PDB file of C-alpha atoms in Angstrom:
ATOM      1  CA  MET R  79       9.179  -0.474  46.947  1.00 47.00           C
ATOM      2  CA  ALA R  80      11.804  -2.961  47.875  1.00 47.00           C
ATOM      3  CA  TRP R  81      15.300  -2.492  49.362  1.00 45.00           C
ATOM      4  CA  VAL R  82      18.631  -3.772  47.963  1.00 45.00           C
ATOM      5  CA  GLY R  83      21.615  -2.497  49.605  1.00 47.00           C
ATOM      6  CA  ASN R  84      21.263   1.149  49.919  1.00 46.00           C
ATOM      7  CA  GLN R  85      19.038   1.480  46.923  1.00 53.00           C
ATOM      8  CA  THR R  86      15.240   1.702  46.912  1.00 53.00           C
ATOM      9  CA  LEU R  87      13.942  -0.335  44.067  1.00 61.00           C
ATOM     10  CA  ILE R  88      10.998   1.053  42.419  1.00 72.00           C
ATOM     11  CA  SER R  89       7.890  -1.301  41.792  1.00 75.00           C
ATOM     12  CA  HIS R  90       5.973   0.943  39.246  1.00 82.00           C
ATOM     13  CA  PHE R  91       6.314   3.376  36.582  1.00 89.00           C
ATOM     14  CA  ILE R  92       4.748   6.723  35.783  1.00 90.00           C
ATOM     15  CA  LEU R  93       3.835   7.403  31.965  1.00 90.00           C
ATOM     16  CA  LEU R  94       4.568  11.091  31.406  1.00 88.00           C
ATOM     17  CA  GLY R  95       2.251  11.067  28.065  1.00 85.00           C
ATOM     18  CA  LEU R  96       1.917  12.831  24.776  1.00 83.00           C
ATOM     19  CA  PHE R  97       0.021  15.613  25.846  1.00 78.00           C
ATOM     20  CA  THR R  98      -0.308  18.265  28.457  1.00 76.00           C
ATOM     21  CA  HIS R  99      -3.664  19.705  29.344  1.00 73.00           C
ATOM     22  CA  SER R 100      -3.405  22.850  27.153  1.00 79.00           C
ATOM     23  CA  GLN R 101      -5.992  24.090  24.751  1.00 81.00           C
ATOM     24  CA  LEU R 102      -3.932  23.106  21.856  1.00 81.00           C
ATOM     25  CA  HIS R 103      -3.119  19.467  23.388  1.00 79.00           C
ATOM     26  CA  ILE R 104      -6.486  18.842  24.077  1.00 85.00           C
ATOM     27  CA  PHE R 105      -7.591  19.524  20.616  1.00 88.00           C
ATOM     28  CA  LEU R 106      -4.626  17.225  19.205  1.00 86.00           C
ATOM     29  CA  PHE R 107      -5.929  14.374  21.818  1.00 87.00           C
ATOM     30  CA  SER R 108      -9.494  14.921  20.249  1.00 91.00           C
ATOM     31  CA  ILE R 109      -7.757  14.203  16.966  1.00 90.00           C
ATOM     32  CA  ILE R 110      -6.240  11.195  18.263  1.00 90.00           C
ATOM     33  CA  LEU R 111      -9.402   9.838  19.724  1.00 91.00           C
ATOM     34  CA  ALA R 112     -11.055  10.259  16.133  1.00 93.00           C
ATOM     35  CA  MET R 113      -8.086   8.508  14.397  1.00 91.00           C
ATOM     36  CA  PHE R 114      -8.584   5.551  17.034  1.00 93.00           C
ATOM     37  CA  LEU R 115     -12.367   5.186  16.137  1.00 94.00           C
ATOM     38  CA  VAL R 116     -11.851   5.619  12.573  1.00 93.00           C
ATOM     39  CA  ALA R 117      -8.689   2.818  12.577  1.00 93.00           C
ATOM     40  CA  LEU R 118     -11.118   0.483  14.765  1.00 94.00           C
ATOM     41  CA  SER R 119     -14.042   0.947  12.241  1.00 92.00           C
ATOM     42  CA  GLY R 120     -11.957   0.665   9.246  1.00 91.00           C
ATOM     43  CA  ASN R 121      -9.761  -2.232  10.141  1.00 93.00           C
ATOM     44  CA  GLY R 122     -12.880  -4.030  11.482  1.00 93.00           C
ATOM     45  CA  LEU R 123     -14.676  -3.430   8.225  1.00 91.00           C
ATOM     46  CA  MET R 124     -11.794  -4.611   6.059  1.00 91.00           C
ATOM     47  CA  ILE R 125     -11.830  -7.878   8.308  1.00 93.00           C
ATOM     48  CA  LEU R 126     -15.523  -8.280   7.857  1.00 92.00           C
ATOM     49  CA  LEU R 127     -15.516  -7.713   4.113  1.00 91.00           C
ATOM     50  CA  ILE R 128     -12.639 -10.098   3.541  1.00 92.00           C
ATOM     51  CA  ASN R 129     -14.454 -12.894   5.577  1.00 92.00           C
ATOM     52  CA  THR R 130     -17.868 -12.494   4.133  1.00 90.00           C
ATOM     53  CA  ASP R 131     -17.259 -11.809   0.478  1.00 88.00           C
ATOM     54  CA  SER R 132     -16.199 -14.612  -1.966  1.00 87.00           C
ATOM     55  CA  ARG R 133     -14.548 -12.375  -4.250  1.00 86.00           C
ATOM     56  CA  LEU R 134     -11.902 -11.540  -1.570  1.00 89.00           C
ATOM     57  CA  HIS R 135     -11.032 -15.056  -0.645  1.00 91.00           C
ATOM     58  CA  SER R 136      -7.501 -15.099  -2.182  1.00 92.00           C
ATOM     59  CA  PRO R 137      -4.076 -15.162  -0.768  1.00 93.00           C
ATOM     60  CA  MET R 138      -3.646 -11.377  -1.202  1.00 90.00           C
ATOM     61  CA  TYR R 139      -6.795 -10.415   1.094  1.00 92.00           C
ATOM     62  CA  PHE R 140      -6.018 -13.364   3.340  1.00 95.00           C
ATOM     63  CA  PHE R 141      -2.739 -11.411   4.356  1.00 95.00           C
ATOM     64  CA  LEU R 142      -4.629  -8.213   4.161  1.00 92.00           C
ATOM     65  CA  SER R 143      -7.117  -9.258   6.610  1.00 94.00           C
ATOM     66  CA  TRP R 144      -4.329 -10.356   9.162  1.00 95.00           C
ATOM     67  CA  LEU R 145      -2.610  -7.032   8.712  1.00 94.00           C
ATOM     68  CA  SER R 146      -6.078  -5.161   9.560  1.00 94.00           C
ATOM     69  CA  LEU R 147      -6.106  -7.563  12.763  1.00 95.00           C
ATOM     70  CA  MET R 148      -2.519  -6.617  13.649  1.00 95.00           C
ATOM     71  CA  ASP R 149      -3.262  -2.848  13.076  1.00 93.00           C
ATOM     72  CA  LEU R 150      -6.271  -3.143  15.238  1.00 94.00           C
ATOM     73  CA  MET R 151      -4.664  -4.807  18.024  1.00 95.00           C
ATOM     74  CA  LEU R 152      -1.471  -2.399  17.746  1.00 93.00           C
ATOM     75  CA  ILE R 153      -3.701   0.774  18.249  1.00 93.00           C
ATOM     76  CA  SER R 154      -5.548  -0.929  20.735  1.00 94.00           C
ATOM     77  CA  THR R 155      -2.463  -1.531  22.840  1.00 93.00           C
ATOM     78  CA  ILE R 156      -1.569   1.898  23.113  1.00 92.00           C
ATOM     79  CA  VAL R 157      -4.334   4.462  22.555  1.00 91.00           C
ATOM     80  CA  PRO R 158      -6.786   3.485  25.292  1.00 91.00           C
ATOM     81  CA  ARG R 159      -4.195   3.292  27.818  1.00 90.00           C
ATOM     82  CA  MET R 160      -2.944   6.807  26.730  1.00 89.00           C
ATOM     83  CA  ALA R 161      -6.479   8.129  26.588  1.00 88.00           C
ATOM     84  CA  ALA R 162      -7.214   6.936  30.235  1.00 87.00           C
ATOM     85  CA  ASP R 163      -3.907   8.530  31.511  1.00 86.00           C
ATOM     86  CA  PHE R 164      -4.721  11.745  29.750  1.00 85.00           C
ATOM     87  CA  LEU R 165      -8.379  12.111  30.851  1.00 84.00           C
ATOM     88  CA  LEU R 166      -7.856  10.686  34.636  1.00 82.00           C
ATOM     89  CA  GLY R 167      -4.339  11.881  35.298  1.00 77.00           C
ATOM     90  CA  GLY R 168      -1.473   9.930  37.013  1.00 75.00           C
ATOM     91  CA  GLY R 169      -0.004   7.736  34.241  1.00 83.00           C
ATOM     92  CA  TYR R 170       0.562   4.881  37.066  1.00 89.00           C
ATOM     93  CA  ILE R 171       1.717   1.612  35.329  1.00 91.00           C
ATOM     94  CA  SER R 172       2.921  -1.644  37.232  1.00 90.00           C
ATOM     95  CA  PHE R 173       5.932  -3.429  36.306  1.00 88.00           C
ATOM     96  CA  THR R 174       3.690  -6.243  35.126  1.00 89.00           C
ATOM     97  CA  GLY R 175       1.721  -3.944  33.162  1.00 91.00           C
ATOM     98  CA  CYS R 176       4.630  -2.420  31.523  1.00 92.00           C
ATOM     99  CA  GLY R 177       5.944  -5.856  30.670  1.00 92.00           C
ATOM    100  CA  LEU R 178       2.756  -6.657  29.061  1.00 94.00           C
ATOM    101  CA  GLN R 179       2.561  -3.626  26.926  1.00 95.00           C
ATOM    102  CA  ILE R 180       6.409  -4.113  25.992  1.00 94.00           C
ATOM    103  CA  LEU R 181       5.407  -7.739  24.867  1.00 95.00           C
ATOM    104  CA  PHE R 182       2.183  -6.944  22.915  1.00 95.00           C
ATOM    105  CA  PHE R 183       3.798  -3.930  21.257  1.00 94.00           C
ATOM    106  CA  LEU R 184       6.814  -5.537  20.150  1.00 93.00           C
ATOM    107  CA  THR R 185       4.913  -8.950  19.043  1.00 95.00           C
ATOM    108  CA  LEU R 186       2.811  -6.732  17.104  1.00 94.00           C
ATOM    109  CA  LEU R 187       5.323  -4.575  15.416  1.00 92.00           C
ATOM    110  CA  GLY R 188       7.431  -7.522  14.530  1.00 92.00           C
ATOM    111  CA  ASP R 189       4.490  -9.412  13.085  1.00 94.00           C
ATOM    112  CA  GLU R 190       3.817  -6.598  10.817  1.00 92.00           C
ATOM    113  CA  CYS R 191       7.341  -6.460   9.470  1.00 91.00           C
ATOM    114  CA  PHE R 192       7.266 -10.071   8.370  1.00 94.00           C
ATOM    115  CA  LEU R 193       3.869 -10.086   7.170  1.00 94.00           C
ATOM    116  CA  LEU R 194       4.713  -6.959   4.822  1.00 92.00           C
ATOM    117  CA  ALA R 195       7.505  -9.032   3.288  1.00 93.00           C
ATOM    118  CA  PHE R 196       5.425 -11.997   2.766  1.00 95.00           C
ATOM    119  CA  MET R 197       2.592  -9.823   1.161  1.00 92.00           C
ATOM    120  CA  ALA R 198       5.349  -8.548  -1.179  1.00 91.00           C
ATOM    121  CA  TYR R 199       6.476 -12.017  -2.068  1.00 94.00           C
ATOM    122  CA  ASP R 200       2.813 -12.858  -2.794  1.00 93.00           C
ATOM    123  CA  ARG R 201       2.601 -10.045  -5.116  1.00 90.00           C
ATOM    124  CA  TYR R 202       5.861 -11.015  -6.863  1.00 91.00           C
ATOM    125  CA  VAL R 203       4.623 -14.689  -7.443  1.00 93.00           C
ATOM    126  CA  ALA R 204       1.093 -13.353  -8.544  1.00 90.00           C
ATOM    127  CA  ILE R 205       2.801 -11.215 -11.164  1.00 88.00           C
ATOM    128  CA  SER R 206       5.754 -13.191 -12.256  1.00 88.00           C
ATOM    129  CA  ASN R 207       4.267 -16.684 -12.142  1.00 89.00           C
ATOM    130  CA  PRO R 208       0.413 -16.195 -12.444  1.00 88.00           C
ATOM    131  CA  LEU R 209      -0.241 -19.763 -13.797  1.00 90.00           C
ATOM    132  CA  ARG R 210       1.441 -21.497 -10.774  1.00 92.00           C
ATOM    133  CA  TYR R 211       0.200 -18.824  -8.230  1.00 93.00           C
ATOM    134  CA  SER R 212      -2.517 -20.832  -6.815  1.00 91.00           C
ATOM    135  CA  ILE R 213      -0.091 -23.830  -6.500  1.00 93.00           C
ATOM    136  CA  ILE R 214       2.649 -21.920  -4.805  1.00 94.00           C
ATOM    137  CA  MET R 215       0.576 -19.899  -2.469  1.00 94.00           C
ATOM    138  CA  LYS R 216      -1.998 -22.524  -1.589  1.00 94.00           C
ATOM    139  CA  PRO R 217      -3.676 -22.035   1.815  1.00 94.00           C
ATOM    140  CA  CYS R 218      -1.393 -24.086   4.118  1.00 95.00           C
ATOM    141  CA  VAL R 219       1.748 -22.063   2.749  1.00 96.00           C
ATOM    142  CA  CYS R 220      -0.144 -18.825   3.642  1.00 96.00           C
ATOM    143  CA  TRP R 221      -1.227 -20.184   7.041  1.00 97.00           C
ATOM    144  CA  LEU R 222       2.854 -21.227   7.475  1.00 97.00           C
ATOM    145  CA  MET R 223       3.573 -17.254   6.533  1.00 96.00           C
ATOM    146  CA  VAL R 224       1.023 -15.841   8.868  1.00 97.00           C
ATOM    147  CA  THR R 225       2.305 -18.145  11.797  1.00 97.00           C
ATOM    148  CA  GLY R 226       5.936 -17.511  11.136  1.00 95.00           C
ATOM    149  CA  SER R 227       5.267 -13.849  11.173  1.00 95.00           C
ATOM    150  CA  TRP R 228       3.673 -14.179  14.719  1.00 96.00           C
ATOM    151  CA  LEU R 229       6.238 -16.473  16.023  1.00 95.00           C
ATOM    152  CA  PHE R 230       9.125 -14.063  14.900  1.00 92.00           C
ATOM    153  CA  GLY R 231       7.235 -10.973  16.339  1.00 93.00           C
ATOM    154  CA  LEU R 232       6.586 -13.303  19.894  1.00 95.00           C
ATOM    155  CA  VAL R 233      10.099 -14.328  20.150  1.00 93.00           C
ATOM    156  CA  ASP R 234      11.262 -10.729  19.872  1.00 91.00           C
ATOM    157  CA  GLY R 235       8.513  -9.441  22.183  1.00 93.00           C
ATOM    158  CA  ILE R 236       9.505 -11.883  24.940  1.00 94.00           C
ATOM    159  CA  ILE R 237      12.952 -11.509  24.869  1.00 92.00           C
ATOM    160  CA  GLN R 238      13.013  -7.889  25.109  1.00 92.00           C
ATOM    161  CA  ALA R 239      10.116  -7.631  27.862  1.00 92.00           C
ATOM    162  CA  VAL R 240      12.113 -10.244  30.021  1.00 91.00           C
ATOM    163  CA  PHE R 241      15.450  -8.719  29.614  1.00 91.00           C
ATOM    164  CA  THR R 242      14.427  -4.977  30.003  1.00 91.00           C
ATOM    165  CA  LEU R 243      12.669  -5.652  33.216  1.00 88.00           C
ATOM    166  CA  ARG R 244      15.389  -7.764  34.629  1.00 88.00           C
ATOM    167  CA  PHE R 245      17.546  -4.565  35.336  1.00 88.00           C
ATOM    168  CA  PRO R 246      17.017  -3.024  38.769  1.00 86.00           C
ATOM    169  CA  TYR R 247      15.161   0.374  38.506  1.00 85.00           C
ATOM    170  CA  CYS R 248      15.851   2.540  41.627  1.00 79.00           C
ATOM    171  CA  SER R 249      16.115   6.325  40.404  1.00 71.00           C
ATOM    172  CA  SER R 250      13.234   8.124  38.459  1.00 77.00           C
ATOM    173  CA  GLN R 251      10.053   6.290  38.037  1.00 84.00           C
ATOM    174  CA  GLU R 252       9.009   8.875  34.954  1.00 88.00           C
ATOM    175  CA  ILE R 253       8.926   7.443  31.557  1.00 89.00           C
ATOM    176  CA  ASP R 254       9.091  10.065  29.238  1.00 88.00           C
ATOM    177  CA  HIS R 255       6.816   8.653  26.630  1.00 88.00           C
ATOM    178  CA  PHE R 256       3.241   7.639  26.230  1.00 90.00           C
ATOM    179  CA  PHE R 257       3.606   3.917  26.375  1.00 92.00           C
ATOM    180  CA  CYS R 258       6.367   1.433  27.777  1.00 92.00           C
ATOM    181  CA  LYS R 259       9.042   1.897  24.881  1.00 90.00           C
ATOM    182  CA  VAL R 260      12.090  -0.281  25.717  1.00 90.00           C
ATOM    183  CA  PRO R 261      14.796   2.808  25.104  1.00 87.00           C
ATOM    184  CA  ALA R 262      12.663   4.781  27.309  1.00 88.00           C
ATOM    185  CA  VAL R 263      12.421   2.337  30.279  1.00 91.00           C
ATOM    186  CA  VAL R 264      15.975   1.375  30.050  1.00 90.00           C
ATOM    187  CA  LYS R 265      17.052   4.896  30.618  1.00 88.00           C
ATOM    188  CA  LEU R 266      15.726   4.376  34.076  1.00 88.00           C
ATOM    189  CA  ALA R 267      17.886   1.410  35.027  1.00 88.00           C
ATOM    190  CA  CYS R 268      20.421   1.848  37.755  1.00 85.00           C
ATOM    191  CA  ALA R 269      22.655  -0.385  36.196  1.00 85.00           C
ATOM    192  CA  ASP R 270      24.921  -0.505  33.228  1.00 87.00           C
ATOM    193  CA  THR R 271      22.705  -0.918  30.233  1.00 87.00           C
ATOM    194  CA  SER R 272      25.070   0.008  27.273  1.00 87.00           C
ATOM    195  CA  LEU R 273      25.651  -3.578  26.147  1.00 88.00           C
ATOM    196  CA  TYR R 274      22.091  -4.408  26.048  1.00 88.00           C
ATOM    197  CA  GLU R 275      21.037  -1.107  24.279  1.00 85.00           C
ATOM    198  CA  THR R 276      23.711  -2.104  21.574  1.00 86.00           C
ATOM    199  CA  MET R 277      22.107  -5.584  21.144  1.00 86.00           C
ATOM    200  CA  ILE R 278      18.567  -4.174  21.126  1.00 85.00           C
ATOM    201  CA  TYR R 279      19.936  -1.713  18.528  1.00 84.00           C
ATOM    202  CA  MET R 280      21.303  -4.618  16.191  1.00 85.00           C
ATOM    203  CA  CYS R 281      18.208  -6.809  16.769  1.00 85.00           C
ATOM    204  CA  CYS R 282      15.878  -3.753  15.550  1.00 83.00           C
ATOM    205  CA  VAL R 283      18.123  -3.382  12.420  1.00 83.00           C
ATOM    206  CA  LEU R 284      18.109  -6.909  11.604  1.00 85.00           C
ATOM    207  CA  MET R 285      14.212  -7.243  12.311  1.00 86.00           C
ATOM    208  CA  LEU R 286      13.747  -4.176   9.917  1.00 87.00           C
ATOM    209  CA  LEU R 287      16.534  -5.076   7.326  1.00 88.00           C
ATOM    210  CA  LEU R 288      15.747  -8.425   6.694  1.00 90.00           C
ATOM    211  CA  PRO R 289      12.005  -8.131   5.704  1.00 91.00           C
ATOM    212  CA  PHE R 290      12.654  -4.856   3.996  1.00 91.00           C
ATOM    213  CA  SER R 291      15.370  -6.495   1.916  1.00 92.00           C
ATOM    214  CA  VAL R 292      12.481  -9.301   0.593  1.00 91.00           C
ATOM    215  CA  ILE R 293      10.343  -6.459  -0.169  1.00 91.00           C
ATOM    216  CA  SER R 294      12.755  -4.478  -2.019  1.00 90.00           C
ATOM    217  CA  ALA R 295      13.933  -7.477  -4.001  1.00 92.00           C
ATOM    218  CA  SER R 296      10.381  -8.597  -4.656  1.00 90.00           C
ATOM    219  CA  TYR R 297       9.207  -5.068  -6.109  1.00 89.00           C
ATOM    220  CA  LEU R 298      12.399  -4.956  -8.186  1.00 89.00           C
ATOM    221  CA  ARG R 299      11.624  -7.949  -9.743  1.00 89.00           C
ATOM    222  CA  ILE R 300       7.943  -7.013 -10.334  1.00 87.00           C
ATOM    223  CA  LEU R 301       9.222  -3.758 -11.680  1.00 85.00           C
ATOM    224  CA  VAL R 302      11.371  -5.591 -14.186  1.00 86.00           C
ATOM    225  CA  ILE R 303       8.386  -7.812 -15.072  1.00 85.00           C
ATOM    226  CA  VAL R 304       5.974  -4.810 -15.227  1.00 83.00           C
ATOM    227  CA  VAL R 305       8.247  -2.800 -17.681  1.00 81.00           C
ATOM    228  CA  ARG R 306       8.590  -5.801 -19.987  1.00 81.00           C
ATOM    229  CA  MET R 307       4.606  -6.401 -20.268  1.00 78.00           C
ATOM    230  CA  ARG R 308       3.219  -5.570 -23.844  1.00 76.00           C
ATOM    231  CA  SER R 309      -0.231  -5.088 -22.517  1.00 74.00           C
ATOM    232  CA  ALA R 310      -1.040  -1.587 -21.290  1.00 74.00           C
ATOM    233  CA  ASP R 311      -4.008  -2.975 -19.423  1.00 75.00           C
ATOM    234  CA  GLY R 312      -1.727  -5.625 -17.707  1.00 70.00           C
ATOM    235  CA  ARG R 313       0.934  -2.900 -16.538  1.00 75.00           C
ATOM    236  CA  GLN R 314      -2.009  -0.755 -15.166  1.00 75.00           C
ATOM    237  CA  LYS R 315      -3.507  -3.566 -13.142  1.00 72.00           C
ATOM    238  CA  ALA R 316      -0.138  -4.560 -11.907  1.00 73.00           C
ATOM    239  CA  PHE R 317       0.921  -1.047 -10.844  1.00 75.00           C
ATOM    240  CA  THR R 318      -2.522  -0.447  -9.228  1.00 72.00           C
ATOM    241  CA  THR R 319      -2.484  -3.801  -7.365  1.00 69.00           C
ATOM    242  CA  CYS R 320       1.276  -3.205  -5.839  1.00 77.00           C
ATOM    243  CA  SER R 321       0.680   0.801  -5.326  1.00 78.00           C
ATOM    244  CA  SER R 322      -1.207   0.212  -2.455  1.00 76.00           C
ATOM    245  CA  HIS R 323       1.011  -2.146  -0.545  1.00 77.00           C
ATOM    246  CA  MET R 324       3.986   0.110  -1.707  1.00 83.00           C
ATOM    247  CA  MET R 325       2.413   2.868   0.351  1.00 82.00           C
ATOM    248  CA  VAL R 326       1.667   0.909   3.405  1.00 84.00           C
ATOM    249  CA  VAL R 327       5.365  -0.240   3.408  1.00 86.00           C
ATOM    250  CA  SER R 328       6.625   3.078   2.930  1.00 85.00           C
ATOM    251  CA  LEU R 329       4.385   4.592   5.934  1.00 84.00           C
ATOM    252  CA  PHE R 330       5.236   1.682   8.060  1.00 85.00           C
ATOM    253  CA  TYR R 331       8.894   1.107   7.411  1.00 86.00           C
ATOM    254  CA  GLY R 332       9.911   4.940   6.958  1.00 85.00           C
ATOM    255  CA  ALA R 333       8.573   5.662  10.696  1.00 83.00           C
ATOM    256  CA  ALA R 334       9.982   2.340  11.912  1.00 84.00           C
ATOM    257  CA  MET R 335      13.445   3.075  10.567  1.00 83.00           C
ATOM    258  CA  ILE R 336      13.599   6.671  11.593  1.00 82.00           C
ATOM    259  CA  THR R 337      12.886   5.236  15.291  1.00 80.00           C
ATOM    260  CA  TYR R 338      14.982   2.113  15.512  1.00 79.00           C
ATOM    261  CA  MET R 339      17.901   2.570  13.072  1.00 77.00           C
ATOM    262  CA  ARG R 340      19.097   5.834  14.403  1.00 73.00           C
ATOM    263  CA  PRO R 341      21.573   5.636  17.207  1.00 68.00           C
ATOM    264  CA  GLN R 342      20.341   6.759  20.609  1.00 65.00           C
ATOM    265  CA  ALA R 343      22.640   9.801  20.605  1.00 65.00           C
ATOM    266  CA  TYR R 344      20.569  11.243  17.684  1.00 65.00           C
ATOM    267  CA  HIS R 345      17.132  10.526  19.291  1.00 68.00           C
ATOM    268  CA  SER R 346      15.290  13.351  21.397  1.00 74.00           C
ATOM    269  CA  SER R 347      12.135  12.702  23.596  1.00 77.00           C
ATOM    270  CA  LYS R 348       9.836  15.068  21.412  1.00 79.00           C
ATOM    271  CA  GLN R 349      11.011  13.437  18.191  1.00 81.00           C
ATOM    272  CA  ASP R 350      10.489   9.697  19.244  1.00 83.00           C
ATOM    273  CA  LYS R 351       7.000  10.503  20.652  1.00 85.00           C
ATOM    274  CA  VAL R 352       5.901  12.150  17.232  1.00 84.00           C
ATOM    275  CA  VAL R 353       7.314   9.407  15.330  1.00 85.00           C
ATOM    276  CA  SER R 354       6.000   6.447  17.623  1.00 87.00           C
ATOM    277  CA  ALA R 355       2.592   8.263  17.411  1.00 86.00           C
ATOM    278  CA  PHE R 356       2.860   8.037  13.589  1.00 85.00           C
ATOM    279  CA  TYR R 357       3.411   4.342  13.306  1.00 85.00           C
ATOM    280  CA  THR R 358       1.139   3.374  16.448  1.00 88.00           C
ATOM    281  CA  MET R 359      -1.839   5.599  15.427  1.00 89.00           C
ATOM    282  CA  ILE R 360      -1.592   7.054  12.137  1.00 88.00           C
ATOM    283  CA  THR R 361      -0.420   4.125   9.898  1.00 88.00           C
ATOM    284  CA  PRO R 362      -3.024   1.793  11.553  1.00 90.00           C
ATOM    285  CA  MET R 363      -5.695   4.381  10.517  1.00 90.00           C
ATOM    286  CA  LEU R 364      -4.558   5.010   6.962  1.00 87.00           C
ATOM    287  CA  ASN R 365      -3.734   1.275   5.791  1.00 86.00           C
ATOM    288  CA  PRO R 366      -7.670   0.469   5.441  1.00 86.00           C
ATOM    289  CA  VAL R 367      -8.196   3.568   3.738  1.00 83.00           C
ATOM    290  CA  ILE R 368      -5.644   3.142   1.270  1.00 81.00           C
ATOM    291  CA  TYR R 369      -6.621  -0.416   0.579  1.00 76.00           C
ATOM    292  CA  SER R 370     -10.377   0.516  -0.078  1.00 72.00           C
ATOM    293  CA  LEU R 371      -9.823   3.559  -1.846  1.00 66.00           C
ATOM    294  CA  ARG R 372      -7.091   2.194  -4.389  1.00 66.00           C
ATOM    295  CA  ASN R 373      -8.577  -1.411  -4.787  1.00 75.00           C
ATOM    296  CA  LYS R 374     -11.612  -2.016  -7.027  1.00 78.00           C
ATOM    297  CA  GLU R 375     -12.321  -5.227  -5.592  1.00 82.00           C
ATOM    298  CA  VAL R 376     -12.520  -4.075  -2.065  1.00 82.00           C
ATOM    299  CA  ALA R 377     -14.725  -1.035  -3.273  1.00 79.00           C
ATOM    300  CA  ALA R 378     -17.081  -3.505  -4.967  1.00 83.00           C
ATOM    301  CA  ALA R 379     -17.253  -5.539  -1.906  1.00 83.00           C
ATOM    302  CA  LEU R 380     -17.821  -2.579   0.131  1.00 81.00           C
ATOM    303  CA  ARG R 381     -20.753  -1.440  -2.031  1.00 81.00           C
ATOM    304  CA  ASN R 382     -22.273  -4.779  -2.055  1.00 83.00           C
ATOM    305  CA  PHE R 383     -22.257  -5.092   1.867  1.00 80.00           C
ATOM    306  CA  LEU R 384     -23.712  -1.605   2.058  1.00 78.00           C
ATOM    307  CA  GLY R 385     -26.303  -2.559  -0.323  1.00 77.00           C
ATOM    308  CA  LYS R 386     -27.310  -5.636   1.796  1.00 74.00           C
ATOM    309  CA  CYS R 387     -27.258  -3.541   5.121  1.00 65.00           C
ATOM    310  CA  PRO R 388     -30.436  -2.979   6.420  1.00 60.00           C
ATOM    311  CA  CYS R 389     -29.744   0.525   7.356  1.00 54.00           C
ATOM    312  CA  ALA R 390     -29.110   1.322   3.700  1.00 47.00           C
ATOM    313  CA  TRP R 391     -32.798  -0.079   2.646  1.00 45.00           C
ATOM    314  CA  LYS R 392     -35.268   2.565   1.778  1.00 47.00           C
ATOM    315  CA  CYS R 393     -38.932   2.660   2.333  1.00 38.00           C
TER     316      CYS R 393
END
């Protein structure tokens, strides 16, 4: 701890966590760990399939592999730390550790926001202009989109991490959350943070609404095109291809908008924890399941992989 005037500045925080050690919470913690393992294996398998099966070497699956990587990194940023705090007790986290968690979390969250928008645009081009699809969505364009997603997320993460930890913290050390989430951390600052909180709110709204507007416009155009299709098979294929992405978008943006687009006056600690658990743990687990179950090409690649796997051979 350090002294500034008559105030004692704290040098670390204590995360209060998501669970207590009641029987119900121990059971829920076990479910979270199982979900974490499913998310790791599912997203890892998705990345492996896309990179090893030539049938999945297309822009759509290129973006999907990056989405799986982001989901894998997002859940790994939160759950291992939360599990260690629950099992070992304490919840101690240094200023630096808290800053890094804010940086990684917001970078990955921002990445995913923009990547989902680029994935929607990719589907729009594929359905509206199939003959020029390979020219428009050429590899260098896909790489620029992924790089742009990472840059937007990284800039947002750096700005919020730096400015959040610039405030003096001299009262309570206890963060009423299971990870270093900016609004929960800023509540502990012994300075006026109202302007900063307003700026964070506006930034989050823009970071969500800009990509979401691209997604909405892309799928509105896709819907118009699909309705005008004469081929029933073409309509079915288009709806099947887009429905998986729409489910992922609904899960991710629904939870993110509930969290970040409501004014802080309407937030409660318990609600924030539940919604945060949804998009940091449940969504990364569901994404590979949604894409593998509803996508025939991924399912075929999985069957092909399992057929080649030595553990599947029979004597």
